[in-house]
Amino acid sequence: MNDDIRALSAEVARDPASLAFVPLSEALRVRGQLDAATKVALAGMEHHPNLADGHDLYARILADAGDVEGAADEWSIALALDPRHAGAHKGLGFANFRQGDLDAALEHLELALAADPTDQTIVQALQTVRQIAQQAAAHPAEVPERPAVFAGLEGADHGLLLVDPQGRVLAGGLRAQSGHDVAEEVAAYLAGVSQEAERTARLLELGEWRWIMAEGERGHLHLSAPSTSALLLLARDKSVPSGRLAILAARAAEVARRWLEAQTL
Amino acid sequence: MTQTRAVEPWTLEPLQRFVAEAAARLALLTTTSGQVIAQHGFTRAVDVMSAAALGAAIAASTSEITRMLQEPAFRALSHQGQSHGIFLAHFETPRGPMLALVVYGGDSSIGLVQLFFEQFARDLAAACPTPEPAKPVLAADFERDLNESLAALFGR
Amino acid sequence: MTTKFQAALDRVTRVRGVRGAMLVASEDGLVVAESLMEGVRGNAVAALAASLAKRFHRASETAACGVPEFLHLQASQGSLLATPAPSGMLLVVVAEADINVGLARLEMRKAGEAVA
């Protein structure tokens, strides 16, 4: 344990209401000791529940732990306490950037810079986000390289998507009618859909779920689980009868199963 | 890092299951006088204490209204806000009456919360240990018990 | 109003293989009206069907297929059908695994029109 942490710990032990909890918790966070940092931060906030710096600190701990949503909530509390808090604006800029909302990220980073013009990390973050926003506007998103599992099947790269149970794309592709690649976004939702389908079938005593089909205003979707480790989504426009969807899905599921078995060897 | 913590350990697993199934953001289990038994999702003791006191007060005033109307005892209230819903329920356990205060977001619904709350109440009844005989409460014991409760609820 | 809802649901339950039909408040997952066989838990059907429909709706919109007009969950021992109904409701049917989906869907559409 280095001298700074030792001295700060002694101060907080001597006076639990001391504001030294903020730099102590921050030092622990930077060292990756998130549990200890959390305990110190929460204990300190018991004495100072309206300290914006405390909420900003706790938000950074949550962000380090991967809880970006929780971190965003804490930064929002910090801003409610201090609308010009640079750290909270910077944090919300980061959270919005992670969630893909570049406009909101830029807005918060600009407010952070206005509150603290000397913080070079904010300047750098702004440059990065502006660059990405400009690139996104100039060039539509490139479709990432994915295994051509469904080559030869109808809709192989734009209407057939293989996804893992955590909502990550394994193979195939999905495009909206405009041509925009929506594979990653849709994949993220499918994990929740399959979990809800499994729970519904189980709790309503319908047995094991096999597939779900939806006929939408502009297209049809068919979701099934060719194996316990994957979900298969088939998307077609409205001109394809829903009965045909089941046949196409069964063919694609067979291809997907063979490919998945090959991956585990 | 949202955690579920309990002063009474037997409530922990049922509460964790309920929170997961109902997708609750916050959950608070208290006695009808507002003494906290378990919580999920709260980060500050002051928020827990405030929510517990308010929940107990709402339950008490609603019970009084139902009594005046000669209706059966109050069972549950709900409020749907723009981005969050609140559910407050009064139910019996082998350890006596309890209150559950639940806050949920757009990824859940009052229907889901009510559905899994029924299971939660059954799970609590099944997990409840045999009640101990009541002991006289001394001021020193109360202070110590309160501090121990806070430590259990916030992992300190 | 209740009679109209009940009459519409009763029509749907006459389709062979249907174990229950209900109108559900789609945001809240609460029962509005129901016509269920013994053993079908109405509050569970309402809450879970509404939640499933909401989740699939998000996936469908993101895939640019639009609002789901008909949802069919097929399981090994039963199935769940759902279609939007007026005033933010969902018409939900619990059925045997081998139900004639085309016929059920037709009656569900008529029921939806009847409750408008």
Coordinates of C-alpha atoms in Angstrom, one line a residue:
Chain A
M1 CA 0.0 0.0 0.0
N2 CA 1.6 3.3 -1.0
D3 CA 2.0 6.3 1.2
D4 CA -0.9 8.4 -0.2
I5 CA -3.4 5.6 0.3
R6 CA -2.0 5.0 3.8
A7 CA -2.3 8.6 4.8
L8 CA -5.8 9.0 3.3
S9 CA -7.0 5.8 5.0
A10 CA -5.7 7.0 8.3
E11 CA -7.5 10.3 7.8
V12 CA -10.8 8.6 7.0
A13 CA -10.4 6.2 9.9
R14 CA -9.8 9.1 12.2
D15 CA -12.8 11.0 10.9
P16 CA -15.3 9.0 8.9
A17 CA -17.0 12.2 7.8
S18 CA -13.7 13.5 6.2
L19 CA -13.9 14.4 2.6
A20 CA -10.6 12.5 2.2
F21 CA -12.9 9.6 1.2
V22 CA -13.0 11.0 -2.3
P23 CA -9.3 10.9 -3.1
L24 CA -9.0 7.6 -1.2
S25 CA -11.7 5.9 -3.2
E26 CA -10.3 7.4 -6.4
A27 CA -6.9 6.0 -5.6
L28 CA -8.3 2.6 -4.9
R29 CA -10.3 2.7 -8.2
V30 CA -7.3 3.6 -10.2
R31 CA -5.5 0.6 -8.7
G32 CA -8.4 -1.6 -9.8
Q33 CA -9.6 -2.3 -6.2
L34 CA -13.2 -1.7 -7.1
D35 CA -14.8 -3.4 -4.1
A36 CA -12.7 -1.4 -1.7
A37 CA -13.3 1.8 -3.7
T38 CA -17.0 1.2 -3.5
K39 CA -17.1 0.6 0.2
V40 CA -15.1 3.8 0.8
A41 CA -17.3 5.8 -1.6
L42 CA -20.6 4.6 -0.2
A43 CA -19.4 5.1 3.4
G44 CA -18.3 8.6 2.6
M45 CA -21.6 9.4 0.8
E46 CA -23.5 8.4 4.0
H47 CA -22.0 11.6 5.5
H48 CA -22.2 13.7 2.3
P49 CA -25.2 12.5 0.3
N50 CA -25.4 15.8 -1.6
L51 CA -21.7 15.9 -2.7
A52 CA -21.6 16.0 -6.5
D53 CA -18.0 14.8 -6.4
G54 CA -19.0 11.8 -4.4
H55 CA -21.6 10.7 -7.0
D56 CA -19.1 11.4 -9.8
L57 CA -16.6 9.2 -8.1
Y58 CA -19.1 6.4 -7.6
A59 CA -20.2 6.7 -11.2
R60 CA -16.6 6.2 -12.3
I61 CA -16.3 3.0 -10.2
L62 CA -19.5 1.7 -11.7
A63 CA -18.3 2.5 -15.2
D64 CA -15.0 0.6 -14.5
A65 CA -17.1 -2.4 -13.3
G66 CA -19.0 -2.3 -16.6
D67 CA -22.3 -0.9 -15.3
V68 CA -22.6 2.0 -17.7
E69 CA -26.3 2.4 -17.1
G70 CA -25.7 2.7 -13.3
A71 CA -22.9 5.1 -13.9
A72 CA -25.1 7.3 -16.1
D73 CA -27.7 7.4 -13.3
E74 CA -25.0 8.5 -10.8
W75 CA -23.7 11.2 -13.1
S76 CA -27.2 12.5 -13.6
I77 CA -27.5 12.8 -9.8
A78 CA -24.2 14.7 -9.7
L79 CA -25.6 17.1 -12.4
A80 CA -28.8 17.5 -10.5
L81 CA -26.7 18.6 -7.5
D82 CA -24.3 20.7 -9.6
P83 CA -25.4 21.4 -13.2
R84 CA -21.9 22.6 -14.1
H85 CA -20.0 19.6 -12.8
A86 CA -17.3 18.9 -15.4
G87 CA -16.7 15.3 -14.4
A88 CA -20.4 14.4 -14.6
H89 CA -20.7 16.0 -18.1
K90 CA -17.6 14.2 -19.2
G91 CA -18.9 10.9 -17.7
L92 CA -22.3 11.3 -19.5
G93 CA -20.4 12.1 -22.7
F94 CA -18.6 8.8 -22.3
A95 CA -21.8 6.9 -21.5
N96 CA -23.7 8.4 -24.4
F97 CA -20.7 7.6 -26.7
R98 CA -20.7 4.0 -25.5
Q99 CA -24.5 3.8 -26.3
G100 CA -23.9 5.2 -29.8
D101 CA -25.6 8.5 -29.2
L102 CA -22.9 10.8 -30.6
D103 CA -25.1 14.0 -30.5
A104 CA -25.7 13.6 -26.8
A105 CA -22.0 12.7 -26.2
L106 CA -20.9 15.9 -28.0
E107 CA -23.4 18.0 -26.1
H108 CA -22.1 16.8 -22.7
L109 CA -18.5 17.0 -23.7
E110 CA -18.9 20.6 -24.8
L111 CA -20.6 21.5 -21.5
A112 CA -17.7 19.7 -19.7
L113 CA -15.2 21.8 -21.6
A114 CA -17.1 25.0 -20.9
A115 CA -17.0 24.1 -17.1
D116 CA -13.3 23.2 -17.2
P117 CA -11.5 24.6 -20.3
T118 CA -8.1 23.3 -18.9
D119 CA -8.9 19.6 -18.9
Q120 CA -7.0 18.2 -21.9
T121 CA -8.8 14.8 -21.7
I122 CA -12.1 16.6 -22.5
V123 CA -10.5 18.3 -25.5
Q124 CA -9.1 15.0 -26.7
A125 CA -12.5 13.2 -26.2
L126 CA -14.3 16.0 -28.1
Q127 CA -11.9 15.7 -31.0
T128 CA -12.3 11.9 -31.1
V129 CA -16.1 12.0 -31.0
R130 CA -16.3 14.8 -33.6
Q131 CA -14.1 12.8 -35.9
I132 CA -16.2 9.7 -35.5
A133 CA -19.4 11.7 -36.1
Q134 CA -18.0 13.2 -39.2
Q135 CA -16.9 9.8 -40.6
A136 CA -20.3 8.3 -39.8
A137 CA -22.0 11.1 -41.7
A138 CA -19.6 10.8 -44.7
H139 CA -19.5 7.0 -45.0
P140 CA -22.3 4.6 -44.2
A141 CA -21.1 1.9 -41.7
E142 CA -19.0 -0.8 -43.3
V143 CA -20.5 -4.3 -42.9
P144 CA -18.0 -6.3 -40.8
E145 CA -16.6 -9.5 -42.3
R146 CA -18.7 -12.4 -41.1
P147 CA -18.5 -16.2 -42.0
A148 CA -20.5 -17.0 -45.1
V149 CA -22.4 -19.8 -43.3
F150 CA -25.5 -19.4 -45.4
A151 CA -23.8 -19.0 -48.8
G152 CA -26.2 -20.3 -51.5
L153 CA -29.3 -19.9 -49.4
E154 CA -31.8 -17.2 -50.2
G155 CA -31.1 -14.0 -48.2
A156 CA -27.7 -15.4 -47.1
D157 CA -26.1 -12.0 -46.1
H158 CA -29.1 -9.8 -45.6
G159 CA -32.0 -11.8 -44.2
L160 CA -30.4 -14.7 -42.2
L161 CA -28.7 -14.0 -38.9
L162 CA -27.1 -16.4 -36.5
V163 CA -26.6 -15.0 -33.0
D164 CA -25.2 -16.4 -29.7
P165 CA -27.4 -16.4 -26.5
Q166 CA -25.7 -13.1 -25.4
G167 CA -26.9 -11.3 -28.5
R168 CA -23.7 -11.2 -30.5
V169 CA -23.6 -12.0 -34.2
L170 CA -22.1 -15.3 -35.2
A171 CA -22.8 -15.4 -38.9
G172 CA -25.0 -14.1 -41.6
G173 CA -26.3 -10.6 -42.0
L174 CA -29.4 -8.5 -41.7
R175 CA -30.2 -5.3 -43.7
A176 CA -33.2 -3.1 -43.5
Q177 CA -35.1 -2.4 -46.7
S178 CA -33.1 0.8 -47.0
G179 CA -29.9 -1.3 -47.2
H180 CA -28.7 -0.2 -43.8
D181 CA -27.0 -2.9 -41.8
V182 CA -29.0 -3.7 -38.7
A183 CA -27.5 -7.0 -37.7
E184 CA -25.8 -5.9 -34.5
E185 CA -28.7 -3.9 -33.2
V186 CA -31.3 -6.6 -33.9
A187 CA -28.9 -9.3 -32.5
A188 CA -28.8 -7.4 -29.2
Y189 CA -32.6 -7.6 -28.9
L190 CA -32.9 -11.3 -29.8
A191 CA -31.3 -12.6 -26.6
G192 CA -34.0 -10.9 -24.6
V193 CA -36.7 -12.2 -26.9
S194 CA -35.5 -15.8 -26.7
Q195 CA -35.2 -15.7 -22.9
E196 CA -38.7 -14.3 -22.7
A197 CA -40.0 -17.0 -25.1
E198 CA -38.3 -19.7 -22.9
R199 CA -39.8 -18.3 -19.8
T200 CA -43.3 -17.9 -21.3
A201 CA -43.4 -21.4 -22.6
R202 CA -42.1 -22.8 -19.2
L203 CA -44.4 -20.8 -16.9
L204 CA -47.5 -21.3 -19.0
E205 CA -46.7 -25.1 -19.2
L206 CA -46.5 -25.0 -23.0
G207 CA -43.4 -27.2 -23.0
E208 CA -40.1 -26.1 -24.7
W209 CA -40.3 -23.2 -27.1
R210 CA -39.5 -24.1 -30.7
W211 CA -39.8 -20.8 -32.6
I212 CA -41.6 -17.5 -32.7
M213 CA -42.9 -15.9 -35.9
A214 CA -44.0 -12.3 -36.3
E215 CA -45.8 -10.8 -39.2
G216 CA -45.0 -7.2 -39.2
E217 CA -46.4 -4.2 -41.2
R218 CA -43.5 -4.3 -43.6
G219 CA -41.9 -7.8 -43.2
H220 CA -41.9 -11.1 -41.4
L221 CA -39.5 -12.5 -38.9
H222 CA -38.9 -16.1 -37.7
L223 CA -36.8 -16.8 -34.7
S224 CA -35.7 -20.3 -33.7
A225 CA -32.9 -22.0 -31.7
P226 CA -31.0 -24.5 -34.0
S227 CA -28.9 -25.4 -30.9
T228 CA -28.6 -24.4 -27.3
S229 CA -25.8 -22.1 -28.2
A230 CA -27.4 -20.1 -31.0
L231 CA -30.5 -18.3 -32.3
L232 CA -31.4 -18.1 -35.9
L233 CA -33.4 -15.1 -37.3
L234 CA -34.9 -15.2 -40.7
A235 CA -36.3 -12.0 -42.1
R236 CA -38.3 -11.6 -45.3
D237 CA -40.5 -8.9 -46.8
K238 CA -44.3 -9.3 -46.7
S239 CA -44.5 -10.9 -50.1
V240 CA -43.2 -14.2 -48.7
P241 CA -46.0 -16.2 -47.1
S242 CA -45.5 -17.0 -43.4
G243 CA -45.9 -20.7 -44.1
R244 CA -42.9 -20.6 -46.4
L245 CA -40.9 -18.8 -43.7
A246 CA -41.0 -22.0 -41.6
I247 CA -39.6 -24.1 -44.5
L248 CA -36.8 -21.6 -45.2
A249 CA -36.0 -21.4 -41.5
A250 CA -35.8 -25.2 -41.2
R251 CA -33.3 -25.4 -44.1
A252 CA -31.2 -22.6 -42.6
A253 CA -31.3 -24.2 -39.2
E254 CA -29.8 -27.4 -40.6
V255 CA -27.0 -25.4 -42.2
A256 CA -26.4 -23.5 -39.0
R257 CA -26.3 -26.7 -36.9
R258 CA -23.6 -28.2 -39.2
W259 CA -21.5 -25.1 -39.0
L260 CA -21.9 -24.8 -35.2
E261 CA -20.8 -28.4 -34.8
A262 CA -17.7 -27.7 -36.9
Q263 CA -16.8 -24.8 -34.7
T264 CA -16.7 -26.9 -31.6
L265 CA -14.3 -29.5 -33.1
Chain B
M1 CA -22.7 -3.8 -9.2
T2 CA -26.3 -3.5 -8.1
Q3 CA -26.5 -5.7 -5.1
T4 CA -29.2 -7.4 -3.1
R5 CA -28.6 -7.3 0.7
A6 CA -30.6 -8.6 3.6
V7 CA -30.7 -8.1 7.4
E8 CA -32.6 -11.4 7.6
P9 CA -30.6 -13.9 5.5
W10 CA -33.5 -16.1 4.7
T11 CA -35.1 -13.4 2.6
L12 CA -32.1 -13.0 0.3
E13 CA -32.6 -15.7 -2.2
P14 CA -36.4 -15.2 -2.6
L15 CA -35.7 -11.5 -3.2
Q16 CA -32.9 -12.1 -5.7
R17 CA -35.2 -14.4 -7.7
F18 CA -38.0 -11.9 -7.6
V19 CA -35.8 -9.0 -8.7
A20 CA -34.4 -11.1 -11.6
E21 CA -37.8 -12.3 -12.8
A22 CA -39.7 -9.1 -12.4
A23 CA -36.7 -7.0 -13.7
A24 CA -37.1 -4.7 -10.7
R25 CA -34.7 -1.7 -10.5
L26 CA -35.3 -1.2 -6.7
A27 CA -36.9 -3.4 -4.1
L28 CA -37.4 -2.9 -0.4
L29 CA -38.8 -5.4 2.1
T30 CA -39.9 -4.0 5.4
T31 CA -42.1 -4.6 8.4
T32 CA -45.3 -2.6 8.5
S33 CA -43.6 -0.1 10.9
G34 CA -40.8 0.6 8.3
Q35 CA -38.0 -1.6 9.7
V36 CA -35.9 -2.7 6.7
I37 CA -35.5 -6.4 6.2
A38 CA -33.9 -6.5 2.8
Q39 CA -33.1 -4.3 -0.2
H40 CA -32.0 -4.3 -3.8
G41 CA -30.6 -1.5 -5.9
F42 CA -30.4 1.3 -3.3
T43 CA -26.9 2.9 -3.0
R44 CA -27.5 5.2 0.0
A45 CA -28.8 4.3 3.4
V46 CA -30.7 7.7 3.6
D47 CA -32.7 6.6 0.5
V48 CA -33.5 3.2 2.0
M49 CA -34.7 4.8 5.3
S50 CA -36.7 7.4 3.5
A51 CA -38.3 4.9 1.2
A52 CA -39.1 2.5 4.1
A53 CA -40.7 5.3 6.1
L54 CA -42.7 6.6 3.2
G55 CA -43.8 3.1 2.2
A56 CA -45.0 2.3 5.8
A57 CA -46.8 5.6 6.0
I58 CA -48.6 5.0 2.6
A59 CA -49.5 1.5 3.7
A60 CA -50.8 2.7 7.1
S61 CA -53.0 5.5 5.6
T62 CA -54.3 3.2 2.9
S63 CA -55.2 0.6 5.5
E64 CA -57.1 3.2 7.4
I65 CA -59.1 4.2 4.3
T66 CA -60.0 0.6 3.6
R67 CA -60.9 0.2 7.2
M68 CA -63.2 3.2 7.1
L69 CA -64.8 1.8 3.9
Q70 CA -65.2 -1.5 5.7
E71 CA -63.3 -3.2 3.0
P72 CA -60.9 -6.1 3.4
A73 CA -57.3 -5.2 4.4
F74 CA -55.3 -3.2 1.8
R75 CA -53.2 -5.6 -0.4
A76 CA -51.4 -3.6 -3.0
L77 CA -51.1 -0.1 -4.6
S78 CA -49.5 0.8 -7.9
H79 CA -48.5 4.0 -9.7
Q80 CA -47.3 4.2 -13.3
G81 CA -45.0 7.2 -14.0
Q82 CA -43.5 8.2 -17.3
S83 CA -40.4 6.1 -17.0
H84 CA -40.9 4.1 -13.8
G85 CA -43.6 2.3 -12.0
I86 CA -44.1 1.8 -8.3
F87 CA -45.7 -1.2 -6.6
L88 CA -46.4 -1.4 -2.9
A89 CA -47.8 -4.6 -1.4
H90 CA -48.9 -5.7 2.1
F91 CA -48.7 -9.4 2.8
E92 CA -48.5 -11.9 5.6
T93 CA -45.6 -14.1 6.4
P94 CA -45.0 -16.5 9.3
R95 CA -42.9 -13.7 10.7
G96 CA -45.8 -11.3 10.6
P97 CA -47.0 -8.7 8.1
M98 CA -44.6 -7.2 5.7
L99 CA -44.4 -4.6 3.0
A100 CA -42.7 -4.8 -0.4
L101 CA -41.9 -1.7 -2.3
V102 CA -40.8 -2.3 -5.9
V103 CA -39.7 0.2 -8.6
Y104 CA -39.5 -1.0 -12.2
G105 CA -38.7 0.5 -15.5
G106 CA -39.8 0.1 -19.1
D107 CA -38.3 -3.4 -19.4
S108 CA -40.9 -4.7 -17.0
S109 CA -44.6 -4.0 -16.3
I110 CA -47.1 -4.0 -13.4
G111 CA -48.4 -7.3 -14.7
L112 CA -45.0 -9.0 -14.5
V113 CA -44.3 -7.5 -11.1
Q114 CA -47.6 -8.7 -9.7
L115 CA -47.2 -12.1 -11.2
F116 CA -43.7 -12.7 -9.7
F117 CA -44.6 -11.0 -6.5
E118 CA -47.1 -13.7 -5.8
Q119 CA -44.4 -16.3 -6.2
F120 CA -42.0 -14.1 -4.1
A121 CA -44.6 -14.1 -1.2
R122 CA -44.8 -17.9 -1.4
D123 CA -41.0 -18.3 -1.5
L124 CA -40.7 -16.1 1.6
A125 CA -43.3 -18.1 3.5
A126 CA -41.4 -21.3 2.5
A127 CA -38.0 -20.0 3.5
C128 CA -39.1 -18.4 6.7
P129 CA -37.5 -20.0 9.8
T130 CA -39.5 -20.7 12.9
P131 CA -40.3 -17.4 14.7
E132 CA -38.3 -16.9 18.0
P133 CA -40.2 -15.7 21.1
A134 CA -40.2 -11.9 21.4
K135 CA -37.5 -10.4 23.7
P136 CA -37.8 -7.1 25.6
V137 CA -36.2 -4.3 23.6
L138 CA -33.6 -2.1 25.4
A139 CA -32.4 1.2 24.0
A140 CA -28.8 -0.1 23.8
D141 CA -30.0 -3.2 21.9
F142 CA -32.0 -1.0 19.5
E143 CA -28.9 1.1 18.7
R144 CA -26.8 -2.0 18.1
D145 CA -29.5 -3.7 16.1
L146 CA -29.9 -0.6 13.9
N147 CA -26.2 -0.4 13.2
E148 CA -26.0 -4.1 12.5
S149 CA -28.9 -3.7 10.0
L150 CA -27.2 -0.8 8.2
A151 CA -24.0 -2.8 8.0
A152 CA -25.8 -5.8 6.6
L153 CA -27.8 -3.7 4.1
F154 CA -24.7 -1.9 2.8
G155 CA -22.1 -4.6 3.2
R156 CA -19.9 -2.7 5.6
Chain C
M1 CA -68.4 -2.9 -23.2
T2 CA -67.7 -6.0 -21.1
T3 CA -70.4 -7.9 -23.0
K4 CA -68.8 -6.9 -26.3
F5 CA -65.4 -8.0 -25.2
Q6 CA -66.8 -11.3 -23.8
A7 CA -68.7 -12.0 -27.0
A8 CA -65.6 -11.4 -29.1
L9 CA -63.5 -13.7 -26.9
D10 CA -66.1 -16.4 -26.8
R11 CA -66.0 -16.5 -30.7
V12 CA -62.3 -17.2 -30.6
T13 CA -62.5 -19.9 -28.0
R14 CA -64.9 -21.8 -30.2
V15 CA -61.9 -22.7 -32.5
R16 CA -60.9 -26.2 -31.9
G17 CA -57.7 -26.3 -29.9
V18 CA -58.0 -22.9 -28.2
R19 CA -57.6 -23.2 -24.4
G20 CA -58.2 -19.6 -23.7
A21 CA -58.5 -16.1 -25.2
M22 CA -58.0 -12.8 -23.5
L23 CA -57.7 -9.1 -24.0
V24 CA -54.7 -7.7 -22.3
A25 CA -53.5 -4.1 -21.6
S26 CA -50.3 -4.3 -23.6
E27 CA -48.3 -1.8 -21.6
D28 CA -49.2 -3.0 -18.2
G29 CA -49.6 -6.8 -18.9
L30 CA -52.9 -6.8 -17.0
V31 CA -56.1 -8.7 -17.9
V32 CA -58.9 -6.7 -19.5
A33 CA -61.2 -9.5 -20.3
E34 CA -60.8 -13.3 -20.4
S35 CA -62.4 -16.5 -21.5
L36 CA -60.2 -19.3 -20.2
M37 CA -60.4 -23.1 -19.7
E38 CA -59.6 -24.5 -16.3
G39 CA -55.9 -24.5 -15.5
V40 CA -55.0 -21.5 -17.7
R41 CA -53.5 -18.8 -15.4
G42 CA -54.9 -15.6 -16.9
N43 CA -52.7 -13.2 -15.0
A44 CA -49.6 -15.1 -16.1
V45 CA -50.7 -15.3 -19.7
A46 CA -51.4 -11.5 -19.7
A47 CA -48.1 -10.5 -18.2
L48 CA -45.9 -12.8 -20.1
A49 CA -47.6 -12.4 -23.5
A50 CA -47.4 -8.6 -23.1
S51 CA -43.7 -8.7 -22.2
L52 CA -42.9 -11.1 -25.1
A53 CA -44.9 -8.9 -27.6
K54 CA -43.0 -5.8 -26.3
R55 CA -39.6 -7.4 -26.7
F56 CA -40.4 -8.7 -30.2
H57 CA -41.8 -5.4 -31.2
R58 CA -38.4 -3.7 -30.5
A59 CA -36.6 -6.3 -32.6
S60 CA -39.1 -6.1 -35.4
E61 CA -38.9 -2.3 -35.5
T62 CA -35.1 -2.3 -35.5
A63 CA -35.2 -4.9 -38.3
A64 CA -37.4 -2.4 -40.2
C65 CA -40.3 -4.9 -40.4
G66 CA -42.5 -2.6 -38.5
V67 CA -45.1 -3.2 -35.8
P68 CA -45.9 -7.0 -35.4
E69 CA -49.5 -7.5 -36.6
F70 CA -49.5 -11.2 -35.6
L71 CA -47.2 -13.1 -33.2
H72 CA -47.0 -16.9 -32.9
L73 CA -44.9 -18.7 -30.3
Q74 CA -44.8 -22.4 -31.0
A75 CA -43.8 -24.7 -28.2
S76 CA -43.6 -28.5 -27.8
Q77 CA -47.0 -28.8 -26.0
G78 CA -48.8 -25.6 -26.8
S79 CA -48.7 -22.3 -28.6
L80 CA -49.4 -18.7 -27.9
L81 CA -50.9 -16.3 -30.5
A82 CA -51.2 -12.6 -30.1
T83 CA -52.4 -9.7 -32.2
P84 CA -52.8 -6.0 -31.5
A85 CA -56.3 -4.9 -30.5
P86 CA -57.7 -1.4 -30.3
S87 CA -57.0 1.0 -27.4
G88 CA -53.6 -0.3 -26.6
M89 CA -54.8 -3.9 -26.0
L90 CA -53.4 -7.2 -27.1
L91 CA -55.6 -10.1 -28.1
V92 CA -53.9 -13.3 -26.8
V93 CA -54.8 -16.9 -27.4
V94 CA -53.4 -19.9 -25.6
A95 CA -53.8 -23.1 -27.7
E96 CA -52.8 -26.7 -28.2
A97 CA -49.6 -27.3 -30.2
D98 CA -51.5 -28.5 -33.3
I99 CA -54.0 -25.7 -33.5
N100 CA -55.2 -24.6 -36.9
V101 CA -53.4 -21.3 -36.8
G102 CA -55.0 -19.9 -40.0
L103 CA -58.5 -20.4 -38.6
A104 CA -57.5 -19.0 -35.2
R105 CA -56.0 -16.0 -36.8
L106 CA -59.1 -15.3 -38.8
E107 CA -61.3 -15.4 -35.7
M108 CA -58.8 -13.2 -33.8
R109 CA -59.0 -10.6 -36.6
K110 CA -62.8 -10.6 -36.4
A111 CA -62.6 -10.4 -32.7
G112 CA -60.3 -7.4 -32.9
E113 CA -62.7 -5.7 -35.2
A114 CA -65.6 -6.5 -32.9
V115 CA -64.0 -4.8 -29.9
A116 CA -63.1 -1.6 -31.8

